[in-house]
Tab-separated table of C-alpha atoms and ligand atoms in Angstrom:
chain	number	residue	atom	x	y	z
A	1478	MET	CA	-0.153	0.108	-0.022
A	1479	PHE	CA	2.464	2.205	0.450
A	1480	ALA	CA	6.266	3.184	-0.778
A	1481	SER	CA	8.880	2.442	1.541
A	1482	SER	CA	9.665	5.336	4.036
A	1483	PRO	CA	12.978	7.804	3.752
A	1484	ALA	CA	15.622	6.740	5.391
A	1485	TYR	CA	16.610	8.752	8.933
A	1486	GLU	CA	19.835	8.560	10.953
A	1487	GLN	CA	19.927	6.643	14.139
A	1488	GLY	CA	22.552	6.836	17.141
A	1489	PRO	CA	23.220	4.381	19.039
A	1490	ILE	CA	22.492	5.396	22.564
A	1491	ARG	CA	19.874	7.785	24.479
A	1492	PRO	CA	19.624	8.034	28.699
A	1493	PRO	CA	17.205	5.373	29.861
A	1494	SER	CA	14.424	8.171	31.091
A	1495	GLU	CA	13.951	8.782	27.223
A	1496	ALA	CA	13.486	5.045	26.190
A	1497	GLY	CA	9.822	6.923	24.961
A	1498	SER	CA	11.423	9.522	23.057
A	1499	LEU	CA	11.368	10.220	19.202
A	1500	LEU	CA	15.351	10.492	18.580
A	1501	LEU	CA	16.581	12.613	16.578
A	1502	ARG	CA	20.401	12.522	15.681
A	1503	LEU	CA	21.641	15.919	15.618
A	1504	THR	CA	25.649	14.622	15.130
A	1505	ARG	CA	27.627	11.030	15.196
A	1506	ASN	CA	29.592	9.878	18.049
A	1507	CYS	CA	31.206	11.997	20.279
A	1508	PRO	CA	33.798	14.118	19.717
A	1509	TRP	CA	36.377	13.632	22.776
A	1510	ASN	CA	36.104	9.304	22.550
A	1511	ARG	CA	38.711	9.738	25.461
A	1512	CYS	CA	37.326	8.155	28.763
A	1513	LEU	CA	38.410	4.850	29.786
A	1514	PHE	CA	35.016	3.636	31.207
A	1515	CYS	CA	33.458	4.156	28.128
A	1516	PRO	CA	33.047	1.963	25.065
A	1517	VAL	CA	30.034	3.689	23.440
A	1518	TYR	CA	32.033	5.066	20.425
A	1519	LYS	CA	34.743	3.905	20.462
A	1520	GLY	CA	36.515	3.526	16.567
A	1521	ASP	CA	33.640	5.734	15.131
A	1522	LYS	CA	34.732	9.024	14.180
A	1523	PHE	CA	32.654	11.999	15.051
A	1524	SER	CA	30.638	14.558	12.419
A	1525	ARG	CA	28.783	16.836	12.550
A	1526	ARG	CA	25.224	16.426	10.462
A	1527	SER	CA	24.768	19.572	8.207
A	1528	LEU	CA	21.370	21.738	8.327
A	1529	ASP	CA	19.751	20.380	5.434
A	1530	GLU	CA	20.937	16.745	6.081
A	1531	ILE	CA	18.434	16.797	9.807
A	1532	LYS	CA	15.318	18.511	8.328
A	1533	ASN	CA	15.244	16.108	5.354
A	1534	ASP	CA	15.289	13.672	8.909
A	1535	ILE	CA	12.800	15.361	10.040
A	1536	GLY	CA	10.489	15.819	7.282
A	1537	SER	CA	10.992	11.993	6.727
A	1538	MET	CA	9.874	11.543	9.673
A	1539	ALA	CA	6.883	13.668	9.215
A	1540	GLU	CA	6.215	11.519	6.252
A	1541	ALA	CA	5.902	8.682	8.617
A	1542	ALA	CA	3.578	9.949	10.296
A	1543	GLU	CA	1.530	11.149	7.679
A	1544	LYS	CA	1.298	7.997	6.319
A	1545	ILE	CA	0.303	6.496	9.871
A	1546	ARG	CA	-2.446	8.677	10.329
A	1547	ILE	CA	-3.615	7.738	6.553
A	1548	LEU	CA	-3.409	3.865	7.738
A	1549	SER	CA	-5.665	4.906	10.876
A	1550	LEU	CA	-7.944	6.746	8.668
A	1551	GLU	CA	-8.063	3.454	6.229
A	1552	SER	CA	-8.572	1.355	9.312
A	1553	GLY	CA	-11.729	3.040	10.573
A	1554	PHE	CA	-9.847	4.889	13.732
A	1555	GLY	CA	-10.491	8.865	12.489
A	1556	GLY	CA	-6.850	9.186	12.555
A	1557	GLU	CA	-6.221	8.391	16.127
A	1558	VAL	CA	-2.311	6.384	16.477
A	1559	ASN	CA	-4.287	3.542	19.018
A	1560	ARG	CA	-2.965	0.386	20.004
A	1561	GLN	CA	-3.973	-1.247	16.880
A	1562	VAL	CA	-2.352	0.916	14.707
A	1563	ALA	CA	0.907	0.923	16.205
A	1564	ALA	CA	0.345	-3.137	15.822
A	1565	LYS	CA	-0.275	-3.375	12.439
A	1566	VAL	CA	2.581	-0.276	11.188
A	1567	GLN	CA	4.990	-3.058	13.001
A	1568	ALA	CA	3.681	-5.979	10.975
A	1569	GLY	CA	3.496	-4.606	8.010
A	1570	HIS	CA	5.629	-1.273	7.911
A	1571	PRO	CA	8.409	-1.559	10.316
A	1572	ASP	CA	10.183	0.409	8.769
A	1573	LEU	CA	7.392	3.052	10.088
A	1574	PHE	CA	6.911	1.752	13.678
A	1575	GLN	CA	9.046	4.290	15.470
A	1576	VAL	CA	7.008	6.891	15.098
A	1577	ALA	CA	4.519	5.173	15.526
A	1578	PHE	CA	5.176	3.620	18.573
A	1579	TRP	CA	6.302	7.228	19.529
A	1580	LEU	CA	3.103	8.753	18.601
A	1581	PHE	CA	0.601	5.737	20.607
A	1582	ARG	CA	2.675	6.760	23.396
A	1583	GLY	CA	1.590	10.886	23.211
A	1584	GLY	CA	4.027	11.693	20.674
A	1585	GLU	CA	5.409	14.494	23.116
A	1586	ASN	CA	9.481	13.958	23.998
A	1587	VAL	CA	12.655	14.054	21.462
A	1588	PHE	CA	15.877	13.449	22.264
A	1589	LEU	CA	18.785	14.988	20.085
A	1590	GLN	CA	21.688	12.491	19.275
A	1591	ASP	CA	24.392	11.368	19.548
A	1592	GLY	CA	27.016	12.612	22.944
A	1593	ASP	CA	27.139	16.521	22.100
A	1594	SER	CA	24.684	18.116	19.766
A	1595	LEU	CA	25.714	21.343	21.197
A	1596	LEU	CA	28.692	21.631	19.345
A	1597	LEU	CA	26.445	22.462	16.387
A	1598	PRO	CA	26.241	26.785	15.165
A	1599	VAL	CA	23.627	27.643	17.594
A	1600	ASP	CA	21.675	29.275	14.928
A	1601	ASP	CA	20.986	25.650	13.028
A	1602	LEU	CA	20.230	24.707	16.448
A	1603	VAL	CA	17.443	26.978	16.606
A	1604	GLU	CA	16.453	26.358	12.746
A	1605	ALA	CA	16.573	22.339	13.579
A	1606	LEU	CA	14.188	22.869	16.878
A	1607	ARG	CA	11.526	25.459	15.179
A	1608	PHE	CA	11.495	23.074	11.976
A	1609	LEU	CA	11.225	20.142	14.489
A	1610	LYS	CA	7.912	21.706	16.746
A	1611	GLU	CA	6.562	23.141	13.554
A	1612	LYS	CA	6.504	19.567	12.528
A	1613	PHE	CA	5.541	18.201	15.034
A	1614	PRO	CA	3.365	20.914	17.242
A	1615	SER	CA	2.680	17.909	19.607
A	1616	ILE	CA	5.798	18.369	21.456
A	1617	THR	CA	6.315	19.108	24.462
A	1618	ARG	CA	10.430	17.914	25.507
A	1619	ILE	CA	13.175	18.047	23.752
A	1620	THR	CA	16.215	17.093	25.594
A	1621	THR	CA	20.243	16.256	24.614
A	1622	TYR	CA	23.310	14.883	25.463
A	1623	ALA	CA	26.174	17.859	26.190
A	1624	ARG	CA	29.803	17.484	27.653
A	1625	SER	CA	30.852	19.850	30.287
A	1626	ARG	CA	33.804	21.278	28.086
A	1627	THR	CA	30.900	22.097	25.472
A	1628	LEU	CA	28.499	23.901	27.422
A	1629	LEU	CA	31.281	26.297	28.728
A	1630	ARG	CA	31.546	27.801	24.787
A	1631	ARG	CA	27.678	28.244	25.113
A	1632	SER	CA	26.823	31.741	26.696
A	1633	VAL	CA	23.602	32.348	28.609
A	1634	GLU	CA	21.980	34.198	26.706
A	1635	ASP	CA	23.264	31.173	23.845
A	1636	PHE	CA	21.110	28.979	26.565
A	1637	ARG	CA	18.215	31.168	26.559
A	1638	ARG	CA	17.667	31.482	22.888
A	1639	LEU	CA	17.861	27.495	22.994
A	1640	LYS	CA	15.318	27.488	25.215
A	1641	LYS	CA	12.852	30.103	23.674
A	1642	ALA	CA	13.793	27.815	19.938
A	1643	GLY	CA	12.213	24.334	22.169
A	1644	LEU	CA	15.202	22.850	23.834
A	1645	SER	CA	14.079	21.800	27.260
A	1646	ARG	CA	16.868	19.789	29.251
A	1647	ILE	CA	20.385	19.200	28.765
A	1648	HIS	CA	21.958	16.025	30.155
A	1649	VAL	CA	25.486	15.859	31.193
A	1650	GLY	CA	27.703	13.168	31.680
A	1651	LEU	CA	29.161	14.794	35.193
A	1652	GLU	CA	30.751	11.399	36.497
A	1653	SER	CA	32.586	12.208	39.102
A	1654	GLY	CA	33.860	15.711	40.894
A	1655	ASN	CA	36.761	14.789	42.216
A	1656	ASP	CA	40.056	16.291	40.098
A	1657	ALA	CA	41.966	13.225	40.197
A	1658	VAL	CA	39.094	10.241	38.904
A	1659	LEU	CA	38.145	13.183	36.440
A	1660	GLU	CA	42.213	12.740	34.904
A	1661	TYR	CA	42.809	9.717	35.455
A	1662	MET	CA	39.223	8.159	33.147
A	1663	GLN	CA	40.421	11.093	30.582
A	1664	LYS	CA	36.728	13.259	30.955
A	1665	GLY	CA	38.370	15.876	29.885
A	1666	VAL	CA	37.106	18.765	32.477
A	1667	SER	CA	37.387	19.489	35.548
A	1668	GLY	CA	35.377	19.570	39.144
A	1669	ALA	CA	35.466	23.669	38.520
A	1670	GLN	CA	34.216	23.256	34.713
A	1671	HIS	CA	31.651	21.004	35.655
A	1672	VAL	CA	30.006	24.248	38.060
A	1673	GLU	CA	30.717	26.414	35.868
A	1674	ALA	CA	28.966	24.597	32.447
A	1675	GLY	CA	26.064	23.449	34.794
A	1676	LYS	CA	25.569	27.372	36.991
A	1677	ARG	CA	25.487	28.556	32.816
A	1678	VAL	CA	22.073	25.957	32.253
A	1679	LYS	CA	20.721	26.735	35.112
A	1680	ALA	CA	21.076	30.054	35.018
A	1681	ALA	CA	19.126	30.293	31.068
A	1682	GLY	CA	16.449	28.422	32.696
A	1683	LEU	CA	16.747	24.849	31.516
A	1684	SER	CA	16.331	21.769	32.497
A	1685	LEU	CA	19.913	20.069	34.212
A	1686	SER	CA	20.417	16.167	34.084
A	1687	GLU	CA	23.833	15.414	35.661
A	1688	TYR	CA	25.032	11.599	36.144
A	1689	VAL	CA	26.797	10.404	38.382
A	1690	ILE	CA	28.842	6.951	37.995
A	1691	LEU	CA	29.202	5.018	41.579
A	1692	GLY	CA	32.218	3.251	42.042
A	1693	LEU	CA	34.146	4.942	39.385
A	1694	GLY	CA	36.691	5.785	41.904
A	1695	GLY	CA	37.929	2.566	42.197
A	1696	LYS	CA	39.311	1.032	45.716
A	1697	LYS	CA	41.696	3.962	45.988
A	1698	MET	CA	39.562	7.170	44.801
A	1699	TRP	CA	36.433	5.801	46.155
A	1700	ARG	CA	35.687	7.987	49.522
A	1701	ASP	CA	37.066	11.359	47.174
A	1702	HIS	CA	35.180	10.331	44.488
A	1703	ALA	CA	31.756	11.146	46.499
A	1704	LEU	CA	32.882	13.622	48.337
A	1705	ASP	CA	33.368	16.063	45.768
A	1706	SER	CA	30.743	15.035	43.020
A	1707	ALA	CA	28.248	15.773	46.281
A	1708	ARG	CA	30.533	18.464	46.586
A	1709	VAL	CA	29.836	19.431	42.604
A	1710	LEU	CA	26.276	18.893	42.213
A	1711	ASN	CA	25.254	21.303	45.822
A	1712	ALA	CA	27.025	24.089	43.991
A	1713	ILE	CA	25.213	23.259	40.630
A	1714	ASN	CA	21.617	22.446	41.901
A	1715	PRO	CA	21.223	20.529	38.658
A	1716	ASP	CA	17.162	19.877	38.685
A	1717	TYR	CA	17.837	16.006	38.226
A	1718	ILE	CA	21.009	14.027	39.535
A	1719	ARG	CA	20.870	10.038	38.272
A	1720	VAL	CA	23.630	7.851	39.255
A	1721	ARG	CA	24.790	4.256	37.303
A	1722	THR	CA	27.140	1.834	38.707
A	1723	LEU	CA	30.408	0.902	37.056
A	1724	ALA	CA	30.905	-2.082	34.810
A	1725	VAL	CA	33.669	-2.582	32.784
A	1726	PRO	CA	33.285	-4.124	28.977
A	1727	SER	CA	36.131	-4.908	27.389
A	1728	ALA	CA	35.507	-2.466	24.188
A	1729	SER	CA	36.312	0.469	26.948
A	1730	PRO	CA	39.803	1.050	27.618
A	1731	LEU	CA	39.504	0.850	31.444
A	1732	TYR	CA	38.962	-2.823	31.260
A	1733	GLU	CA	43.119	-3.354	30.198
A	1734	LYS	CA	43.449	-1.167	33.789
A	1735	VAL	CA	41.183	-3.232	35.266
A	1736	ARG	CA	43.019	-6.875	34.452
A	1737	ASN	CA	46.370	-6.230	34.695
A	1738	GLY	CA	45.572	-4.248	38.409
A	1739	GLU	CA	45.990	-0.930	37.914
A	1740	PHE	CA	42.105	-0.095	38.619
A	1741	GLU	CA	40.538	-2.271	41.242
A	1742	LEU	CA	36.796	-2.431	40.960
A	1743	MET	CA	34.953	-2.355	44.370
A	1744	PRO	CA	32.061	-5.055	45.086
A	1745	ASP	CA	28.785	-4.372	45.512
A	1746	ASP	CA	28.499	-3.828	49.166
A	1747	ASP	CA	31.712	-1.240	49.246
A	1748	VAL	CA	29.635	0.420	46.149
A	1749	ILE	CA	26.904	1.016	48.399
A	1750	ARG	CA	28.733	2.617	50.965
A	1751	GLU	CA	30.645	5.107	48.490
A	1752	GLU	CA	26.407	5.640	47.485
A	1753	LYS	CA	25.793	6.100	51.237
A	1754	LEU	CA	28.165	9.061	51.523
A	1755	PHE	CA	27.676	11.015	48.959
A	1756	ILE	CA	24.083	10.832	49.307
A	1757	GLU	CA	24.539	12.280	52.807
A	1758	ARG	CA	26.742	15.228	51.479
A	1759	LEU	CA	24.156	16.746	49.623
A	1760	GLN	CA	22.999	19.650	50.795
A	1761	GLY	CA	21.260	22.788	50.357
A	1762	ILE	CA	19.743	21.619	46.965
A	1763	ASP	CA	16.431	20.845	45.778
A	1764	SER	CA	17.067	18.410	43.082
A	1765	TYR	CA	15.162	14.932	42.125
A	1766	PHE	CA	17.664	11.728	42.612
A	1767	TYR	CA	17.551	8.951	40.736
A	1768	SER	CA	18.499	5.422	40.355
A	1769	ASP	CA	16.668	4.727	37.119
A	1770	HIS	CA	19.528	3.109	34.821
A	1771	ILE	CA	19.523	-1.797	35.483
A	1772	LEU	CA	23.032	-0.996	36.597
A	1773	ASN	CA	22.588	-0.223	40.166
A	1774	LEU	CA	21.866	-2.005	42.418
A	1775	LEU	CA	19.446	0.068	44.758
A	1776	GLU	CA	17.072	0.632	42.326
A	1777	GLU	CA	15.145	1.976	44.871
A	1778	VAL	CA	17.259	5.165	45.985
A	1779	ASN	CA	14.806	7.785	44.147
A	1780	GLY	CA	13.780	10.796	45.832
A	1781	LYS	CA	13.734	14.158	46.093
A	1782	LEU	CA	15.873	16.318	48.282
A	1783	PRO	CA	16.332	16.935	50.894
A	1784	GLU	CA	12.984	15.825	52.158
A	1785	ASP	CA	13.086	12.596	50.583
A	1786	LYS	CA	17.122	12.466	51.996
A	1787	ASN	CA	16.915	10.322	54.985
A	1788	SER	CA	13.593	7.596	53.450
A	1789	MET	CA	16.933	6.687	50.468
A	1790	LEU	CA	19.679	6.493	52.930
A	1791	GLU	CA	16.897	4.283	54.958
A	1792	VAL	CA	16.907	2.228	52.334
A	1793	ILE	CA	20.518	1.638	52.166
A	1794	ASP	CA	21.269	1.378	55.875
A	1795	ARG	CA	18.162	-1.503	55.187
A	1796	TYR	CA	20.399	-2.787	52.600
A	1797	LEU	CA	23.917	-2.884	54.358
A	1798	GLN	CA	22.166	-4.257	58.204
A	1799	LEU	CA	21.918	-7.868	56.076
A	1800	PRO	CA	23.443	-10.263	56.894
A	1801	ALA	CA	26.370	-10.892	54.156
A	1802	VAL	CA	24.534	-14.255	53.019
A	1803	GLU	CA	21.691	-12.547	52.090
A	1804	ARG	CA	23.336	-9.410	51.067
A	1805	GLU	CA	24.771	-11.539	48.435
A	1806	GLN	CA	22.090	-13.767	47.127
A	1807	PHE	CA	20.646	-9.597	47.133
A	1808	CYS	CA	23.245	-8.614	44.924
A	1809	LEU	CA	22.873	-12.514	42.070
A	1810	GLY	CA	19.219	-11.665	42.399
A	1811	ARG	CA	19.281	-8.033	41.505
A	1812	ARG	CA	21.798	-9.012	38.571
A	1813	THR	CA	20.135	-12.405	37.215
A	1814	GLY	CA	16.818	-10.088	37.093
A	1815	TYR	CA	14.671	-12.118	39.841
A	1816	PHE	CA	14.724	-8.715	42.477
A	1817	ARG	CA	14.651	-5.584	42.223
A	1818	THR	CA	13.514	-4.311	46.056
A	1819	ILE	CA	14.647	-5.591	48.739
A	1820	ASP	CA	11.482	-7.125	49.416
A	1821	ASP	CA	11.268	-9.088	46.788
A	1822	MET	CA	13.109	-11.407	48.481
A	1823	GLN	CA	10.563	-12.084	50.778
A	1824	ASN	CA	8.847	-13.465	47.433
A	1825	ALA	CA	9.491	-17.375	47.566
A	1826	SER	CA	8.965	-17.971	43.996
A	1827	LEU	CA	11.530	-15.298	43.071
A	1828	SER	CA	13.850	-16.154	46.269
A	1829	LYS	CA	13.974	-19.648	45.609
A	1830	PRO	CA	15.348	-19.410	41.767
A	1831	VAL	CA	18.109	-17.472	43.082
A	1832	GLU	CA	18.890	-19.639	46.485
A	1833	LYS	CA	19.628	-22.466	44.051
A	1834	SER	CA	21.989	-20.964	41.651
A	1835	TYR	CA	23.440	-19.440	44.521
A	1836	ARG	CA	23.899	-23.289	46.372
A	1837	GLN	CA	25.433	-24.023	43.101
A	1838	LEU	CA	27.729	-21.460	42.399
A	1839	GLN	CA	29.361	-21.725	46.378
A	1840	GLU	CA	29.269	-25.849	45.738
A	1841	LYS	CA	30.939	-25.113	42.291
A	1842	GLY	CA	33.682	-22.475	44.044
A	1843	ILE	CA	32.643	-19.784	42.602
A	1844	SER	CA	33.245	-15.823	43.891
A	1845	VAL	CA	29.459	-14.975	43.611
A	1846	ASP	CA	31.231	-11.065	43.307
A	1847	GLU	CA	33.347	-12.163	39.691
A	1848	TYR	CA	29.620	-13.625	38.698
A	1849	ILE	CA	28.136	-10.954	39.271
A	1850	LYS	CA	30.376	-8.918	37.504
A	1851	LYS	CA	29.992	-10.545	34.271
A	1852	LEU	CA	26.499	-11.018	34.543
A	1853	MET	CA	26.414	-6.771	35.297
A	1854	LEU	CA	28.319	-6.352	31.534
A	1855	ARG	CA	24.830	-7.781	29.913
A	1856	PHE	CA	23.320	-4.487	30.404
A	1857	ILE	CA	25.610	-2.390	28.749
B	1030	SF4	S1	32.412	12.180	26.553
B	1030	SF4	FE1	30.477	10.382	27.056
B	1030	SF4	S2	30.386	10.359	25.138
B	1030	SF4	FE2	32.645	10.919	25.132
B	1030	SF4	S3	33.831	9.005	25.358
B	1030	SF4	FE3	32.866	10.323	27.113
B	1030	SF4	S4	31.618	9.358	28.516
B	1030	SF4	FE4	32.043	7.993	26.133
């Protein structure tokens, strides 16, 4: 019934909170690409996409939306993209499915890819945002990743223009506030630069989401990592603080340093102690704190600061006060997908298979911690 849909580009990643967003690629890969812990764009060259290319992609997405609307009309759904229409698109027109699924979810959120969109000229960004909103008036939120170093090349006035054109939120990989950790990991930015970049974004009224990697200091620097990350975030007061836990796949340069013993990964319990210290030191800010990444052991440590700080710390204490065997079993259950919360351990249908795996590992003399580290790589 339809000619094949025009192609539009997609990058490899987006933040977990953008799972339902339409993905629009403004640049390809990462212009820095040196962070030791990051496997994502290694071996891939960075390039900026031209405004024409970006507008062509937006046009292709709008054409896809129109085809889906016609399919809905022809199917008797009056142009609405409901579950039945989305299912029909998935079955018969998989090339249109991403747009159909997005429209089914409301067609409101867009994420701009890849790793550092604000490297594009501000005028081009403003025009791309304007064109995007013109084609899709249903859009209410547009977000992007950006490096702090790149944000420092933009003024508060630049950010105000971008906000006015439709940009809502910037996701920044803070990773750590500690200069030694940042330098070791070759992040290419200092804690002070993170602070200045974050303050500029906030001053323009844009929403700011900062990511911290738990465990990034390793056994040697964990304490300074926790303290300085809290100190830097206290100075920024971002709208969101999001944590993810370090895992080291073989594609990341850090892998070799772990293998040769130069960098020592922390066991889950020590990462949780680090997280406790980190949260304790978050002061004078009103950020939302989220553990919304599958790599985090305690997914239920979430809340609004400062009022939920104690309840977040109580979750951590509850875990740390479990007997050692139960902590190991919780880690195993979490990493094998049985447990999401500590209460899940009370559910026999979830805990029985975990206890069985735990016994089998012990009988074979396999370290639960080593086994878990391998399991975590599945989630990267
Ligand atoms: S700046 Fe971000 S995308 Fe680029 S290498 Fe570092 S962590 Fe990876």
